[in-house]
PDB file of C-alpha atoms and ligand atoms in Angstrom:
ATOM      1  CA  MET A   1      -9.753 -72.096 -52.013  1.00 76.00           C
ATOM      2  CA  GLN A   2     -11.156 -71.965 -55.543  1.00 84.00           C
ATOM      3  CA  PRO A   3     -14.803 -70.980 -55.732  1.00 90.00           C
ATOM      4  CA  ARG A   4     -16.994 -73.904 -56.747  1.00 95.00           C
ATOM      5  CA  THR A   5     -18.391 -74.224 -60.218  1.00 95.00           C
ATOM      6  CA  HIS A   6     -22.165 -74.175 -60.639  1.00 96.00           C
ATOM      7  CA  THR A   7     -22.957 -76.275 -63.688  1.00 95.00           C
ATOM      8  CA  PRO A   8     -26.601 -75.922 -64.653  1.00 95.00           C
ATOM      9  CA  ASP A   9     -28.592 -79.009 -65.721  1.00 94.00           C
ATOM     10  CA  ARG A  10     -28.639 -79.361 -69.511  1.00 95.00           C
ATOM     11  CA  THR A  11     -31.479 -81.073 -71.352  1.00 95.00           C
ATOM     12  CA  THR A  12     -30.960 -82.227 -74.932  1.00 95.00           C
ATOM     13  CA  VAL A  13     -33.390 -83.823 -77.379  1.00 95.00           C
ATOM     14  CA  ASP A  14     -32.052 -86.349 -79.902  1.00 93.00           C
ATOM     15  CA  ALA A  15     -33.267 -86.943 -83.480  1.00 94.00           C
ATOM     16  CA  ASP A  16     -35.983 -89.327 -82.213  1.00 94.00           C
ATOM     17  CA  GLY A  17     -37.318 -86.745 -79.765  1.00 94.00           C
ATOM     18  CA  ARG A  18     -35.908 -88.453 -76.650  1.00 95.00           C
ATOM     19  CA  GLU A  19     -34.925 -86.074 -73.888  1.00 95.00           C
ATOM     20  CA  ALA A  20     -31.735 -86.568 -71.899  1.00 95.00           C
ATOM     21  CA  THR A  21     -30.639 -84.417 -68.958  1.00 95.00           C
ATOM     22  CA  THR A  22     -26.975 -84.069 -68.092  1.00 95.00           C
ATOM     23  CA  PHE A  23     -26.156 -82.709 -64.667  1.00 94.00           C
ATOM     24  CA  ALA A  24     -23.202 -82.296 -62.311  1.00 95.00           C
ATOM     25  CA  LEU A  25     -23.536 -83.787 -58.816  1.00 95.00           C
ATOM     26  CA  LYS A  26     -24.060 -81.057 -56.251  1.00 96.00           C
ATOM     27  CA  ARG A  27     -22.660 -80.669 -52.738  1.00 96.00           C
ATOM     28  CA  ALA A  28     -24.938 -79.538 -49.942  1.00 95.00           C
ATOM     29  CA  CYS A  29     -23.635 -78.049 -46.689  1.00 93.00           C
ATOM     30  CA  ASN A  30     -23.323 -80.758 -44.012  1.00 89.00           C
ATOM     31  CA  GLY A  31     -24.469 -78.211 -41.425  1.00 85.00           C
ATOM     32  CA  CYS A  32     -27.700 -76.912 -42.926  1.00 85.00           C
ATOM     33  CA  GLY A  33     -28.309 -78.491 -46.337  1.00 88.00           C
ATOM     34  CA  LEU A  34     -27.761 -75.306 -48.356  1.00 91.00           C
ATOM     35  CA  GLU A  35     -26.565 -76.168 -51.879  1.00 93.00           C
ATOM     36  CA  LEU A  36     -22.951 -75.027 -52.322  1.00 95.00           C
ATOM     37  CA  GLY A  37     -22.237 -75.899 -55.961  1.00 96.00           C
ATOM     38  CA  ASP A  38     -20.737 -78.772 -57.943  1.00 96.00           C
ATOM     39  CA  LEU A  39     -19.207 -81.723 -56.093  1.00 94.00           C
ATOM     40  CA  ASP A  40     -15.413 -81.802 -56.541  1.00 93.00           C
ATOM     41  CA  GLY A  41     -12.143 -83.120 -55.095  1.00 90.00           C
ATOM     42  CA  ARG A  42     -12.443 -81.226 -51.822  1.00 92.00           C
ATOM     43  CA  ASP A  43     -15.550 -83.143 -50.751  1.00 94.00           C
ATOM     44  CA  VAL A  44     -13.741 -86.339 -49.713  1.00 91.00           C
ATOM     45  CA  ASP A  45     -10.784 -86.319 -47.308  1.00 87.00           C
ATOM     46  CA  ALA A  46      -7.660 -88.518 -47.434  1.00 88.00           C
ATOM     47  CA  HIS A  47      -9.506 -91.282 -45.532  1.00 91.00           C
ATOM     48  CA  GLY A  48     -12.474 -91.338 -47.907  1.00 90.00           C
ATOM     49  CA  ASN A  49     -14.779 -89.538 -45.477  1.00 91.00           C
ATOM     50  CA  THR A  50     -17.081 -86.768 -46.592  1.00 91.00           C
ATOM     51  CA  ALA A  51     -15.328 -83.509 -45.744  1.00 93.00           C
ATOM     52  CA  ASP A  52     -16.758 -80.832 -43.459  1.00 92.00           C
ATOM     53  CA  VAL A  53     -17.607 -77.981 -45.855  1.00 94.00           C
ATOM     54  CA  ARG A  54     -19.508 -75.755 -43.426  1.00 92.00           C
ATOM     55  CA  GLY A  55     -16.745 -73.138 -43.750  1.00 93.00           C
ATOM     56  CA  GLU A  56     -17.924 -72.534 -47.348  1.00 94.00           C
ATOM     57  CA  CYS A  57     -21.538 -71.971 -46.303  1.00 93.00           C
ATOM     58  CA  SER A  58     -22.778 -68.429 -45.627  1.00 90.00           C
ATOM     59  CA  ASN A  59     -25.004 -69.713 -42.829  1.00 89.00           C
ATOM     60  CA  CYS A  60     -22.528 -72.066 -41.143  1.00 91.00           C
ATOM     61  CA  ALA A  61     -19.170 -70.290 -41.574  1.00 93.00           C
ATOM     62  CA  PRO A  62     -19.740 -68.210 -38.395  1.00 93.00           C
ATOM     63  CA  LEU A  63     -20.167 -71.477 -36.441  1.00 93.00           C
ATOM     64  CA  VAL A  64     -16.901 -72.862 -37.780  1.00 94.00           C
ATOM     65  CA  GLU A  65     -15.188 -69.639 -36.628  1.00 95.00           C
ATOM     66  CA  LEU A  66     -16.732 -70.018 -33.167  1.00 95.00           C
ATOM     67  CA  GLU A  67     -15.528 -73.633 -32.960  1.00 95.00           C
ATOM     68  CA  THR A  68     -12.019 -72.495 -33.927  1.00 95.00           C
ATOM     69  CA  ALA A  69     -12.242 -69.928 -31.112  1.00 96.00           C
ATOM     70  CA  GLY A  70     -12.919 -72.747 -28.634  1.00 97.00           C
ATOM     71  CA  CYS A  71     -16.721 -72.806 -28.525  1.00 97.00           C
ATOM     72  CA  ARG A  72     -18.659 -76.042 -28.290  1.00 96.00           C
ATOM     73  CA  THR A  73     -21.569 -76.240 -30.741  1.00 95.00           C
ATOM     74  CA  TRP A  74     -24.527 -78.558 -31.143  1.00 94.00           C
ATOM     75  CA  GLN A  75     -27.328 -78.574 -33.703  1.00 92.00           C
ATOM     76  CA  LEU A  76     -30.456 -79.035 -31.610  1.00 95.00           C
ATOM     77  CA  THR A  77     -32.512 -82.106 -32.518  1.00 94.00           C
ATOM     78  CA  ARG A  78     -35.125 -84.215 -30.764  1.00 95.00           C
ATOM     79  CA  ARG A  79     -32.422 -86.816 -30.203  1.00 96.00           C
ATOM     80  CA  ASN A  80     -29.844 -84.605 -28.455  1.00 96.00           C
ATOM     81  CA  ILE A  81     -32.082 -82.175 -26.530  1.00 97.00           C
ATOM     82  CA  ALA A  82     -31.581 -84.134 -23.263  1.00 96.00           C
ATOM     83  CA  GLU A  83     -27.781 -84.174 -23.703  1.00 97.00           C
ATOM     84  CA  ILE A  84     -27.671 -80.404 -24.272  1.00 97.00           C
ATOM     85  CA  ASP A  85     -30.103 -79.791 -21.397  1.00 96.00           C
ATOM     86  CA  ASP A  86     -27.677 -81.709 -19.128  1.00 96.00           C
ATOM     87  CA  ALA A  87     -24.693 -79.687 -20.414  1.00 96.00           C
ATOM     88  CA  VAL A  88     -26.518 -76.419 -19.643  1.00 96.00           C
ATOM     89  CA  ASP A  89     -27.505 -77.719 -16.202  1.00 95.00           C
ATOM     90  CA  ARG A  90     -23.862 -78.535 -15.419  1.00 95.00           C
ATOM     91  CA  ASP A  91     -23.136 -74.800 -15.870  1.00 94.00           C
ATOM     92  CA  GLY A  92     -25.769 -74.099 -13.220  1.00 95.00           C
ATOM     93  CA  ILE A  93     -28.138 -72.568 -15.784  1.00 95.00           C
ATOM     94  CA  TYR A  94     -31.781 -73.556 -15.928  1.00 95.00           C
ATOM     95  CA  ALA A  95     -32.941 -75.145 -19.191  1.00 96.00           C
ATOM     96  CA  LYS A  96     -36.168 -76.818 -20.215  1.00 95.00           C
ATOM     97  CA  GLY A  97     -38.139 -77.758 -23.290  1.00 96.00           C
ATOM     98  CA  TYR A  98     -39.734 -74.849 -25.151  1.00 96.00           C
ATOM     99  CA  TRP A  99     -43.395 -75.620 -25.774  1.00 96.00           C
ATOM    100  CA  GLN A 100     -45.638 -74.165 -28.416  1.00 95.00           C
ATOM    101  CA  ASP A 101     -49.064 -74.795 -29.865  1.00 94.00           C
ATOM    102  CA  VAL A 102     -48.606 -76.785 -33.084  1.00 92.00           C
ATOM    103  CA  ASP A 103     -51.883 -77.544 -34.879  1.00 94.00           C
ATOM    104  CA  GLY A 104     -53.799 -77.269 -31.607  1.00 95.00           C
ATOM    105  CA  LYS A 105     -51.448 -79.551 -29.689  1.00 96.00           C
ATOM    106  CA  LEU A 106     -48.886 -78.356 -27.120  1.00 96.00           C
ATOM    107  CA  THR A 107     -45.558 -79.644 -28.458  1.00 95.00           C
ATOM    108  CA  VAL A 108     -41.860 -79.261 -27.584  1.00 96.00           C
ATOM    109  CA  VAL A 109     -40.337 -77.213 -30.429  1.00 96.00           C
ATOM    110  CA  GLY A 110     -36.952 -76.445 -28.904  1.00 97.00           C
ATOM    111  CA  LEU A 111     -34.943 -75.670 -25.776  1.00 97.00           C
ATOM    112  CA  ARG A 112     -35.201 -72.645 -23.485  1.00 97.00           C
ATOM    113  CA  ILE A 113     -31.927 -71.707 -21.799  1.00 97.00           C
ATOM    114  CA  GLY A 114     -31.946 -69.422 -18.790  1.00 95.00           C
ATOM    115  CA  THR A 115     -34.805 -67.510 -17.199  1.00 91.00           C
ATOM    116  CA  GLY A 116     -36.475 -64.103 -17.409  1.00 90.00           C
ATOM    117  CA  GLU A 117     -35.239 -61.340 -19.701  1.00 90.00           C
ATOM    118  CA  THR A 118     -31.923 -63.021 -20.516  1.00 89.00           C
ATOM    119  CA  ARG A 119     -33.343 -66.383 -21.550  1.00 94.00           C
ATOM    120  CA  ILE A 120     -32.649 -67.628 -25.061  1.00 96.00           C
ATOM    121  CA  VAL A 121     -34.662 -70.061 -27.154  1.00 96.00           C
ATOM    122  CA  ALA A 122     -33.298 -72.509 -29.710  1.00 96.00           C
ATOM    123  CA  ARG A 123     -35.661 -74.336 -32.017  1.00 95.00           C
ATOM    124  CA  PHE A 124     -34.952 -77.753 -33.490  1.00 94.00           C
ATOM    125  CA  GLY A 125     -32.492 -77.208 -36.339  1.00 90.00           C
ATOM    126  CA  ASP A 126     -30.886 -74.150 -34.669  1.00 92.00           C
ATOM    127  CA  TRP A 127     -27.335 -74.327 -33.342  1.00 93.00           C
ATOM    128  CA  ILE A 128     -26.590 -73.894 -29.634  1.00 96.00           C
ATOM    129  CA  ILE A 129     -23.189 -72.485 -28.720  1.00 97.00           C
ATOM    130  CA  ARG A 130     -21.330 -72.691 -25.425  1.00 97.00           C
ATOM    131  CA  HIS A 131     -18.638 -70.029 -25.354  1.00 96.00           C
ATOM    132  CA  PRO A 132     -15.354 -70.595 -23.445  1.00 95.00           C
ATOM    133  CA  ASP A 133     -16.398 -67.933 -20.899  1.00 94.00           C
ATOM    134  CA  GLY A 134     -19.530 -69.933 -20.035  1.00 93.00           C
ATOM    135  CA  ARG A 135     -21.999 -67.842 -22.085  1.00 94.00           C
ATOM    136  CA  TRP A 136     -24.609 -69.653 -24.180  1.00 96.00           C
ATOM    137  CA  SER A 137     -26.014 -68.358 -27.462  1.00 96.00           C
ATOM    138  CA  VAL A 138     -28.112 -69.514 -30.412  1.00 95.00           C
ATOM    139  CA  HIS A 139     -27.275 -69.470 -34.123  1.00 93.00           C
ATOM    140  CA  LYS A 140     -30.535 -69.661 -36.063  1.00 89.00           C
ATOM    141  CA  ALA A 141     -31.039 -72.159 -38.853  1.00 84.00           C
ATOM    142  CA  PRO A 142     -31.563 -70.353 -42.174  1.00 79.00           C
ATOM    143  CA  ALA A 143     -35.203 -69.383 -42.700  1.00 72.00           C
ATOM    144  CA  SER A 144     -35.610 -71.442 -45.841  1.00 58.00           C
ATOM    145  CA  GLY A 145     -33.114 -74.139 -44.819  1.00 48.00           C
ATOM    146  CA  GLY A 146     -31.899 -74.936 -48.324  1.00 47.00           C
ATOM    147  CA  PRO A 147     -33.274 -78.073 -49.954  1.00 46.00           C
ATOM    148  CA  VAL A 148     -33.406 -79.946 -46.637  1.00 46.00           C
ATOM    149  CA  ASP A 149     -35.541 -78.708 -43.749  1.00 46.00           C
ATOM    150  CA  PRO A 150     -33.358 -79.803 -40.809  1.00 47.00           C
ATOM    151  CA  GLU A 151     -36.282 -80.472 -38.497  1.00 47.00           C
ATOM    152  CA  THR A 152     -38.167 -82.658 -40.959  1.00 46.00           C
ATOM    153  CA  PHE A 153     -34.954 -84.360 -41.996  1.00 45.00           C
ATOM    154  CA  LEU A 154     -33.819 -85.138 -38.448  1.00 46.00           C
ATOM    155  CA  THR A 155     -37.141 -86.355 -37.116  1.00 43.00           C
ATOM    156  CA  GLY A 156     -38.070 -88.382 -40.178  1.00 41.00           C
ATOM    157  CA  GLU A 157     -41.523 -86.791 -40.351  1.00 40.00           C
TER     158      GLU A 157
HETATM  159 ZN1   ZN B 201     -24.614 -74.557 -43.888  1.00 89.96          ZN
END
């Protein structure tokens, strides 16, 4: 696939001193919000739906590979934490909300999967992966999250 173009914004000033900015629409990763470059023909599929472009994203491409290898993936949000908790439970693994002090208030900030030394913690915005062999792992959201902070975005705060 052709690499995307990255057209910078261009500001011009006309004879009367009026500024005009010309810009190309940009595509952000549908997995994490990272800006990928200019919007182009690959962003809409044959049915008019926005295409999945996570394979182009340095953060999300490993997830796409895992999905191709038969893994099930979820991006953890406040809305789906119960669904994922149930899926982990069905594997006979203990899972519960991960609590942390946020501004002096004990708050659920993610999901803890397993117990003791082998437990893993996913925070809201991270991806949780169930491997075909029954292992569970976490793919961290990028530290700076691109232009959209997944947690803020998904909770509407
Ligand atoms: Zn991404």
